[in-house]
PDB file of C-alpha atoms in Angstrom:
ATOM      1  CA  UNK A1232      66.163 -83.066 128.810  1.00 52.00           C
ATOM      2  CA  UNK A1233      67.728 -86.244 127.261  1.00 58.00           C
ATOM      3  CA  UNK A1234      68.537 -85.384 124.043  1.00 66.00           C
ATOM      4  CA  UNK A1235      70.351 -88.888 123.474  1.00 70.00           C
ATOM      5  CA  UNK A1236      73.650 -86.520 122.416  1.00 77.00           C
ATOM      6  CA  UNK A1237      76.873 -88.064 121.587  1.00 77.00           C
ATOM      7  CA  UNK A1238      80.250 -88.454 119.530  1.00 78.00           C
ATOM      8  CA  UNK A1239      81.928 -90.539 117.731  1.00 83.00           C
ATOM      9  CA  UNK A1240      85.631 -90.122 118.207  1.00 81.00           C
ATOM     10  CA  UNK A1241      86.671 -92.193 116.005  1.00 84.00           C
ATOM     11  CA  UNK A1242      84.886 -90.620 113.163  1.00 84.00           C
ATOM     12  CA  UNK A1243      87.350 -88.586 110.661  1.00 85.00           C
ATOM     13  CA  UNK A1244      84.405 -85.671 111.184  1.00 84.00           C
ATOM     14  CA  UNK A1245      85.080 -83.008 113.748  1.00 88.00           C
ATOM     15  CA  UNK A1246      83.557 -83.271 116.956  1.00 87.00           C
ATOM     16  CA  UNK A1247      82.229 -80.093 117.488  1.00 89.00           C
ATOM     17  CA  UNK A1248      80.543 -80.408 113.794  1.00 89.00           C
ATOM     18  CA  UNK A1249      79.482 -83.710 114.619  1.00 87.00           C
ATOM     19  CA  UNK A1250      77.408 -82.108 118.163  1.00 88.00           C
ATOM     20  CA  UNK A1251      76.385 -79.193 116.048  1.00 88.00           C
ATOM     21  CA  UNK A1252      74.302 -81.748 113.328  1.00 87.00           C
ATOM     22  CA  UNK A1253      73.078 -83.666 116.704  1.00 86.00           C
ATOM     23  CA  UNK A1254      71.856 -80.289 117.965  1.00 87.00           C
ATOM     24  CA  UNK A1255      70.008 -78.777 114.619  1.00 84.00           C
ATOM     25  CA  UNK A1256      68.410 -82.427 114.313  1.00 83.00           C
ATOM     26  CA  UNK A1257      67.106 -81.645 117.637  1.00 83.00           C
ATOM     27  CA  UNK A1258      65.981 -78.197 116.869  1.00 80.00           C
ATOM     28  CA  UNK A1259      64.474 -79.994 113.544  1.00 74.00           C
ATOM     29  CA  UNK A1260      62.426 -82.671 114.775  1.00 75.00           C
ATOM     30  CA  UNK A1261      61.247 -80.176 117.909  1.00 74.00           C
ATOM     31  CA  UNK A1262      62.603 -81.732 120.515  1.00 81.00           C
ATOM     32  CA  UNK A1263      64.257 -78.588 121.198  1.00 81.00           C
ATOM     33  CA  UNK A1264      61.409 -76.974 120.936  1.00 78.00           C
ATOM     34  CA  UNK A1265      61.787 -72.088 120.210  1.00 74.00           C
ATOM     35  CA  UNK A1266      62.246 -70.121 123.575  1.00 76.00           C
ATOM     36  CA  UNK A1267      64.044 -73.383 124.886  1.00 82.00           C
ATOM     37  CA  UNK A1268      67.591 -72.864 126.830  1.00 83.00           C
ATOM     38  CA  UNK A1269      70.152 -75.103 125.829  1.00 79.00           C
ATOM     39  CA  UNK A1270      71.876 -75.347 128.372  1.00 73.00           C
ATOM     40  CA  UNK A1271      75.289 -74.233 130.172  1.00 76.00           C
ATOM     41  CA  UNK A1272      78.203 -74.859 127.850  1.00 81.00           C
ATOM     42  CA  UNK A1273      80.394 -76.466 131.125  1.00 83.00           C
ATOM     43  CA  UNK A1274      77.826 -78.815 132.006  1.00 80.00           C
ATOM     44  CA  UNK A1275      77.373 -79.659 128.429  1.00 80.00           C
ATOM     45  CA  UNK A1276      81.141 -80.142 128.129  1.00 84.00           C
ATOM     46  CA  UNK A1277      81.151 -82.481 131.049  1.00 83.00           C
ATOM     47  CA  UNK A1278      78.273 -84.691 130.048  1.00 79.00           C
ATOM     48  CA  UNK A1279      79.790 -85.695 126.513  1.00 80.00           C
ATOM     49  CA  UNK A1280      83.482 -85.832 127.721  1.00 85.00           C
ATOM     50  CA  UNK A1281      84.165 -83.013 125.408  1.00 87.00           C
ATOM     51  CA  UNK A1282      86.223 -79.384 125.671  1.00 89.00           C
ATOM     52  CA  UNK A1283      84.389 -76.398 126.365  1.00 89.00           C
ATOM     53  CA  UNK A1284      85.620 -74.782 123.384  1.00 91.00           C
ATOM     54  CA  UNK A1285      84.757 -77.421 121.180  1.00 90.00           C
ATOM     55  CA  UNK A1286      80.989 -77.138 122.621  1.00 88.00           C
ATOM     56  CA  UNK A1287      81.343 -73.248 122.254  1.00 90.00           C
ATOM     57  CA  UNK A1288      82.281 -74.148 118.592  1.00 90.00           C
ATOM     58  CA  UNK A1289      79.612 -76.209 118.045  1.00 89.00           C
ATOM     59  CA  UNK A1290      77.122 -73.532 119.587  1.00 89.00           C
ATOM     60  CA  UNK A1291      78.359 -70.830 117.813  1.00 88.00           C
ATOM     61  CA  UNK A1292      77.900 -72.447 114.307  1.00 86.00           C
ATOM     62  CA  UNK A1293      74.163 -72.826 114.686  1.00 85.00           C
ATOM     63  CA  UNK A1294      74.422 -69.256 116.043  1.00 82.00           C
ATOM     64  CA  UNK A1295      75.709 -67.715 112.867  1.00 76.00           C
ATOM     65  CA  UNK A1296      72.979 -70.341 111.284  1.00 72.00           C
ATOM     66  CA  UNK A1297      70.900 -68.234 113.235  1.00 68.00           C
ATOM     67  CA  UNK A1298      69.280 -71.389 115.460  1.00 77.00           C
ATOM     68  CA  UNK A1299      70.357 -70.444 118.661  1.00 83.00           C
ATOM     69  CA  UNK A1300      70.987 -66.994 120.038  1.00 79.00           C
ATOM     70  CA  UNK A1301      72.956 -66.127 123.371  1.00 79.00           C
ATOM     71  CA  UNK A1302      70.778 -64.030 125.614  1.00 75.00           C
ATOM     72  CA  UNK A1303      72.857 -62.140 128.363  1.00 75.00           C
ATOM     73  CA  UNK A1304      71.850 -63.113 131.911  1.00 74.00           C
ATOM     74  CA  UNK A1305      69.402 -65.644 130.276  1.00 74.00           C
ATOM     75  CA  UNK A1306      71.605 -68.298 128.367  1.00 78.00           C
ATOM     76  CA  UNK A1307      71.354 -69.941 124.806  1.00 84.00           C
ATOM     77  CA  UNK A1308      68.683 -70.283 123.645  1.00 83.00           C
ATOM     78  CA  UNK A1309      66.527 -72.215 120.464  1.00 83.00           C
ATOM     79  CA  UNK A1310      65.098 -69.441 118.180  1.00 70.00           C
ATOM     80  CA  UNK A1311      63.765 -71.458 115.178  1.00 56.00           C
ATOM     81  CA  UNK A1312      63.837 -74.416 112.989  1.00 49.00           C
ATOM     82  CA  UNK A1313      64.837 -74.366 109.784  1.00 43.00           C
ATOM     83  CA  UNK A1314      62.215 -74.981 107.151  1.00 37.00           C
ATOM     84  CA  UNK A1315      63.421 -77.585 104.756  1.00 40.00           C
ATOM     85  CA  UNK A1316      61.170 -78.338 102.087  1.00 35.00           C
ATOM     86  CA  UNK A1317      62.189 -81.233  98.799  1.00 38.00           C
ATOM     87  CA  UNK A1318      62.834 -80.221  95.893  1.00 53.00           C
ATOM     88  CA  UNK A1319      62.726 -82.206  92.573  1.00 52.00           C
ATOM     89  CA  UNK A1320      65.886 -83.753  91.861  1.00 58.00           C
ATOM     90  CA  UNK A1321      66.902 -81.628  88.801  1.00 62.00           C
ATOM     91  CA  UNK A1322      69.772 -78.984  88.078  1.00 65.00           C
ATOM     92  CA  UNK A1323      69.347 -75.016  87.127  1.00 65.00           C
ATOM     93  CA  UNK A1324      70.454 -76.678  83.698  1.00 63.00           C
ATOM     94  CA  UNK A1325      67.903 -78.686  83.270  1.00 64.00           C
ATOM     95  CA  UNK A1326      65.570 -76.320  84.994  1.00 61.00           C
ATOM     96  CA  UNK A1327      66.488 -73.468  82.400  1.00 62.00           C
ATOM     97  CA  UNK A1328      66.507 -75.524  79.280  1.00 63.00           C
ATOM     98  CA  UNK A1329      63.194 -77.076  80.271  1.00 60.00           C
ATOM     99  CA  UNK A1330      61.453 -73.449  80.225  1.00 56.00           C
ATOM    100  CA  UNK A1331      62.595 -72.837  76.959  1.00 56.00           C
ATOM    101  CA  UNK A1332      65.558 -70.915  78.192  1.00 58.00           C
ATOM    102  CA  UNK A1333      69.419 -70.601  76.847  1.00 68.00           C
ATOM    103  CA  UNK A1334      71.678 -72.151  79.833  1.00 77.00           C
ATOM    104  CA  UNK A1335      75.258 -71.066  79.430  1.00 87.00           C
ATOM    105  CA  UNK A1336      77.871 -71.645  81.812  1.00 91.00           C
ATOM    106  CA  UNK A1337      81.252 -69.820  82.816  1.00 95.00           C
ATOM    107  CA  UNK A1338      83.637 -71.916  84.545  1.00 96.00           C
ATOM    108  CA  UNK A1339      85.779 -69.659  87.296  1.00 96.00           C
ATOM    109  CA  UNK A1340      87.229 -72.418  89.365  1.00 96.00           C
ATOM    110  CA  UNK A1341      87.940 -75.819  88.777  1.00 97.00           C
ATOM    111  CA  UNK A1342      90.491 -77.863  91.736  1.00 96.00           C
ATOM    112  CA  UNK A1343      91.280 -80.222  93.840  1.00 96.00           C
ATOM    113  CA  UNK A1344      91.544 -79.491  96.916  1.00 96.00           C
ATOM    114  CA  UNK A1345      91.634 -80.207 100.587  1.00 96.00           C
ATOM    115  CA  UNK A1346      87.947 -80.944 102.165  1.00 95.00           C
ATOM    116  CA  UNK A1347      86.880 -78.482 104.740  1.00 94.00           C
ATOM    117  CA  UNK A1348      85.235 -79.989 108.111  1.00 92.00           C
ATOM    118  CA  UNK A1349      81.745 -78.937 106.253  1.00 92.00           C
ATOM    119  CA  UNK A1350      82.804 -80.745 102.968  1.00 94.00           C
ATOM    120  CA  UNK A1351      84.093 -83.909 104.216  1.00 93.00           C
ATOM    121  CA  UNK A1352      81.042 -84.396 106.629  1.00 91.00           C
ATOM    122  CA  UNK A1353      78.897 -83.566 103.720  1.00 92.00           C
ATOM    123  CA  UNK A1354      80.713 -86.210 101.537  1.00 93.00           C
ATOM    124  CA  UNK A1355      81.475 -88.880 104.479  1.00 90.00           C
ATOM    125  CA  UNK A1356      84.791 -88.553 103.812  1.00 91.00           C
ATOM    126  CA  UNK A1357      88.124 -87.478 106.174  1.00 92.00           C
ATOM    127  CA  UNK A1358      88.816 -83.726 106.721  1.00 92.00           C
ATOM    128  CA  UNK A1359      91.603 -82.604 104.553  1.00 94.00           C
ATOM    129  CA  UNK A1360      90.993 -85.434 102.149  1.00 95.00           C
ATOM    130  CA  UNK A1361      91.149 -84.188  98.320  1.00 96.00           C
ATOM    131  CA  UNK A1362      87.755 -82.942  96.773  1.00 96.00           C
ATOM    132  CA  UNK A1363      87.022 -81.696  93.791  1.00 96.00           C
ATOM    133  CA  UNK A1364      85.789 -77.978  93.529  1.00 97.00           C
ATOM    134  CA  UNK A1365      84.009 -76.090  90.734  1.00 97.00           C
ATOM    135  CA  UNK A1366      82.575 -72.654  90.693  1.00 97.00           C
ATOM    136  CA  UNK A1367      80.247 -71.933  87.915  1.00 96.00           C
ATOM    137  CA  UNK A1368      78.542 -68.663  86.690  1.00 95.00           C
ATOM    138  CA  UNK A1369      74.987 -69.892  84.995  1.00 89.00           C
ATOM    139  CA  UNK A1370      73.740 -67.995  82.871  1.00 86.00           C
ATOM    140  CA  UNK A1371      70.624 -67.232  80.484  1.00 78.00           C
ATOM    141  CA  UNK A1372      70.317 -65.538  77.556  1.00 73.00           C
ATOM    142  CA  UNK A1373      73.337 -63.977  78.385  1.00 78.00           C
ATOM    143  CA  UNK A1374      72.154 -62.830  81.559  1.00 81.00           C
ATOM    144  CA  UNK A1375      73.542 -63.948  85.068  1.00 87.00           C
ATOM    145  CA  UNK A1376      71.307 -66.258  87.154  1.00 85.00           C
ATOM    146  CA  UNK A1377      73.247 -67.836  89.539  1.00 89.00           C
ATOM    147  CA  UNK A1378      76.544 -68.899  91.166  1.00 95.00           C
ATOM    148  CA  UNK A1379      77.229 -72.333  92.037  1.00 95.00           C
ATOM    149  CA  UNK A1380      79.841 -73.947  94.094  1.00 97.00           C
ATOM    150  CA  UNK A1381      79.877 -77.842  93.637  1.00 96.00           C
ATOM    151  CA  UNK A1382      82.052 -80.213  95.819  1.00 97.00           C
ATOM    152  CA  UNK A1383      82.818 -84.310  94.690  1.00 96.00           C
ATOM    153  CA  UNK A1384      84.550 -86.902  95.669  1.00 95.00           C
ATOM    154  CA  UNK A1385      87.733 -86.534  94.144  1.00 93.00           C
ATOM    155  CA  UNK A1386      88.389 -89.388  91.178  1.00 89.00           C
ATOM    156  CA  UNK A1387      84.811 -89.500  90.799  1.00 90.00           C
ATOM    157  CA  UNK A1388      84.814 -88.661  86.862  1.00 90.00           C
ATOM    158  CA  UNK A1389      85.917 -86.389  84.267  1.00 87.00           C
ATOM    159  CA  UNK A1390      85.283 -83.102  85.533  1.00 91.00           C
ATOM    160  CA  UNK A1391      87.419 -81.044  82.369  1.00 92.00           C
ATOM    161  CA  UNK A1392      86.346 -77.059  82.851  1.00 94.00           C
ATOM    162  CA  UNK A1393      85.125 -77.579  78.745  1.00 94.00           C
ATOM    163  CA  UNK A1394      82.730 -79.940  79.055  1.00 92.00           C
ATOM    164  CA  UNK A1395      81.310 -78.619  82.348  1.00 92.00           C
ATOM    165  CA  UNK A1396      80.783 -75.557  80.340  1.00 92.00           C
ATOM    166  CA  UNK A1397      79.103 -77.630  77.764  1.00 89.00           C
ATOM    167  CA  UNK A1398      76.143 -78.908  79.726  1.00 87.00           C
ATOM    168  CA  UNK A1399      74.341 -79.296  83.168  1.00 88.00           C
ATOM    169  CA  UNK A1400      77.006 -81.495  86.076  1.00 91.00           C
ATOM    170  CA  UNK A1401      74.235 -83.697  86.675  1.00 89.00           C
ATOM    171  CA  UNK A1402      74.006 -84.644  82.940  1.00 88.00           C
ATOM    172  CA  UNK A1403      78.060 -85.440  83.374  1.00 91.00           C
ATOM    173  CA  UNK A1404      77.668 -87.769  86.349  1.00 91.00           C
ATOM    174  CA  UNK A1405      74.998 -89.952  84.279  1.00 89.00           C
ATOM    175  CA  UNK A1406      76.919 -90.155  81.538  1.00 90.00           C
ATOM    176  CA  UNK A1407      79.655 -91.655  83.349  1.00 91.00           C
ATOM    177  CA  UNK A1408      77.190 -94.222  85.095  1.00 92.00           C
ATOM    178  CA  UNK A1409      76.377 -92.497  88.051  1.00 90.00           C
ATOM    179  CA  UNK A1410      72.259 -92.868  89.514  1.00 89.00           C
ATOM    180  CA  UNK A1411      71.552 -90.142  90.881  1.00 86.00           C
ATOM    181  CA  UNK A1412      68.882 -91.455  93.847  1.00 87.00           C
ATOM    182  CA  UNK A1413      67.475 -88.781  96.509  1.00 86.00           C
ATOM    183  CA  UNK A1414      69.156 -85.477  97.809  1.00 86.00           C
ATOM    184  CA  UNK A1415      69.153 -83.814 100.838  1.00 86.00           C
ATOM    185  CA  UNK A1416      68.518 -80.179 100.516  1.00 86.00           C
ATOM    186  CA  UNK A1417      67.607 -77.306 102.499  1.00 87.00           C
ATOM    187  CA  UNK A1418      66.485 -73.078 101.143  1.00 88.00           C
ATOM    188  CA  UNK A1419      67.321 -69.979 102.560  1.00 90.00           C
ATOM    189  CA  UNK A1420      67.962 -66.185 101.865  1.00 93.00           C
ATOM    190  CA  UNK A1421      70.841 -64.047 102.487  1.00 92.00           C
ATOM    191  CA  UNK A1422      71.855 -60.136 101.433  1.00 95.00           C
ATOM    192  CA  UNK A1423      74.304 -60.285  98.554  1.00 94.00           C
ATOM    193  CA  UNK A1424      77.871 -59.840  99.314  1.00 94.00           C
ATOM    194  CA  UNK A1425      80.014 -57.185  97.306  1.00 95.00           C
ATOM    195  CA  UNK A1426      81.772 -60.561  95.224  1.00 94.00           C
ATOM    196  CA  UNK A1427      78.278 -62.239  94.892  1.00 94.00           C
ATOM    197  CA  UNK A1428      76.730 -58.872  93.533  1.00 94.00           C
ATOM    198  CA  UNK A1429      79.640 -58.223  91.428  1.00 94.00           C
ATOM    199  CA  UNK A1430      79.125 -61.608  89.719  1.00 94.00           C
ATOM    200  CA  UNK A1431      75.530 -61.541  89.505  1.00 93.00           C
ATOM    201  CA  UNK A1432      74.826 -58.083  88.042  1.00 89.00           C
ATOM    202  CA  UNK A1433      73.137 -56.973  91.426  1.00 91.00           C
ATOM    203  CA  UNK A1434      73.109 -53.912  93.863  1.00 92.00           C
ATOM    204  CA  UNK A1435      75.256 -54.650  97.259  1.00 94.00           C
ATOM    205  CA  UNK A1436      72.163 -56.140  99.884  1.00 94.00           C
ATOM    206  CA  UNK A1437      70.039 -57.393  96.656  1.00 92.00           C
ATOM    207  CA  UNK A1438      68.493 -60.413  97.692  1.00 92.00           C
ATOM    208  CA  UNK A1439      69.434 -64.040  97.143  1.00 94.00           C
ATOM    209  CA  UNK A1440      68.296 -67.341  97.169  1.00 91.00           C
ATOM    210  CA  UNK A1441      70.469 -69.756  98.869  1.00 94.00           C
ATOM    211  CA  UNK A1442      70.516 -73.921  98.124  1.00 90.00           C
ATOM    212  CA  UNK A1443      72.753 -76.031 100.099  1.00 92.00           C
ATOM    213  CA  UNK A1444      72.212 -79.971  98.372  1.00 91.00           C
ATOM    214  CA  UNK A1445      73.831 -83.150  99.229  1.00 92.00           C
ATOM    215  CA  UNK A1446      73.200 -85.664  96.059  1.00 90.00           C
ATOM    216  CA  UNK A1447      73.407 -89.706  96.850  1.00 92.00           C
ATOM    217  CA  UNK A1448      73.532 -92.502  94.381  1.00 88.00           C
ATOM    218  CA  UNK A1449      71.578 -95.613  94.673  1.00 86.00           C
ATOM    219  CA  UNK A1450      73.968 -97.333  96.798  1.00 86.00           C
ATOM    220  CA  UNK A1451      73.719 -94.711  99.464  1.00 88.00           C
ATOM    221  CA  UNK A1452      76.890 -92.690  98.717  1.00 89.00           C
ATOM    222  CA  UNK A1453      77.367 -88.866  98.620  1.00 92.00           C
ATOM    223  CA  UNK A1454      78.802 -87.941  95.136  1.00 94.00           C
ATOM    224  CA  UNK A1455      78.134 -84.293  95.324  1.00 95.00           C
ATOM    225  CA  UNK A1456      77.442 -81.639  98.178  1.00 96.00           C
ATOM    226  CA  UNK A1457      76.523 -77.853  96.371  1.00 95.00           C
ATOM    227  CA  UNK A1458      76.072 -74.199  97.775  1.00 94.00           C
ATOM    228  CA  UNK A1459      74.312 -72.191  95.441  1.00 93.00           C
ATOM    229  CA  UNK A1460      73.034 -68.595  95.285  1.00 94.00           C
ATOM    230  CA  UNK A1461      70.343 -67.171  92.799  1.00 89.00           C
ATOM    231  CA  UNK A1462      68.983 -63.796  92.000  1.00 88.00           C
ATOM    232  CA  UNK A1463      65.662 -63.711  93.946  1.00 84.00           C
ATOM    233  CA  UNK A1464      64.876 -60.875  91.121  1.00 75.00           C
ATOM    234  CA  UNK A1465      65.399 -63.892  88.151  1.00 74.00           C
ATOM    235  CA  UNK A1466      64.898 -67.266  89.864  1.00 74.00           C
ATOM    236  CA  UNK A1467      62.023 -68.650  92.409  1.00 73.00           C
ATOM    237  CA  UNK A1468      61.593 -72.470  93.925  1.00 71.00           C
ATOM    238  CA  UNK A1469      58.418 -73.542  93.153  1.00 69.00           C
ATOM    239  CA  UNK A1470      57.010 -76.600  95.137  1.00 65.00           C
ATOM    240  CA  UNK A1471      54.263 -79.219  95.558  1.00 65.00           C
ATOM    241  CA  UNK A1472      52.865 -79.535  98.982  1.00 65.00           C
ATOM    242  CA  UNK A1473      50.774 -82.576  99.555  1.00 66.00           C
ATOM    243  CA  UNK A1474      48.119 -83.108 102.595  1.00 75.00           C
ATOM    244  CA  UNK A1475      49.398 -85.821 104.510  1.00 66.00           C
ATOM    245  CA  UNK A1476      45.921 -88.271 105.089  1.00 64.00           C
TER     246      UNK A1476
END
């Protein structure tokens, strides 16, 4: 099966993250369709001119994704897509205020930092390059609702731990000029962690929502790339589905 797989070494964006997106677009657009074997990792090595731990990398991040699953005596194999469904382009801030609700925001880390392989790709910029990070506790009437972790481009604007405590981020990056055009987004749900259940006023396992959103401006660039959890007890996504004709 020609999946038209390939790298681009001269891409600041790690090659085995760079075959892993090539692989879940695959998996996405069913041309690796569930129940289908990937493949053997040496041969796959071979083909792209690549190291067989950098495929076994690459593998084992859409394992822990839970895409692929490694069957003994049987191979790799495709277990599921992900469903990723659009959401409107609109923070919790915005979200909460809109239904009448109080936002309020804690701000528990605010640096810049070196961009993980997962940021920079995310961001299109070099791994290692300096990125802002903030983690926010959102709140409503006093009551936890969600923690977010927001990466941008570092320099981008005035990210001061006051005034993101003040209002929504998206509200922050139009003020300071930025059009905000189309996102790319995808929903999932996870047991909480001890930390996330600490923070969110939930039992150990309690369910959570999971958001993972890239933002672009209109000229194509990625000025922000989140990973969000909610309370699944205190926050839903609600969306339109349309019949294509």
């Amino acid at each position: 099966m020609d999946l038209g797989l390939g790298v681009d070494r001269s891409s600041p964006v790690p090659l085995y993250f760079q075959l892993a997106q090539q692989l879940e677009a695959a998996i996405e657009r069913g041309a690796l369709t569930p129940g289908s074997l990937l493949g053997n990792e040496i041969e796959l090595a071979g083909r792209l001119g690549l190291s067989r731990p950098t495929v076994r990398q690459a593998i084992q991040s859409l394992v822990d994704k839970g895409l692929l699953v490694r069957r003994r005596g049987v191979g790799t194999q495709v277990v599921h897509s992900q469903v990723k469904r659009p959401l409107e382009l609109s923070s919790l801030y915005d979200d909460l205020e809109a239904a009448g609700q109080r936002p309020e925001t804690r701000v528990l880390r605010n640096t810049v930092e070196p961009a993980s392989a997962e940021v920079a790709a995310a961001l299109g910029i070099a791994e290692g390059e300096e990125a802002h990070r903030v983690e926010r506790l959102r709140l409503a009437h006093g009551e936890p609702m969600a923690f977010l972790t927001n990466h941008l481009p570092a320099g981008l604007l005035d990210l001061e731990s006051a005034r993101l405590e003040a209002t929504g981020l998206y509200r922050l990056m139009r003020a300071a000029g930025l059009t905000l055009h189309s996102a790319r987004q995808s929903v999932g749900a996870r047991a909480a962690a001890a930390d996330e259940a600490e923070r969110l006023a939930e039992p150990v396992g309690a369910p959570l929502l999971t958001m993972r959103r890239t933002t672009f401006d209109d000229t194509g660039r990625a000025v922000e790339f989140g990973a969000h959890v909610y309370r699944a007890s205190r926050y839903s996504f609600e969306f339109q589905l349309l019949v294509r004709p």
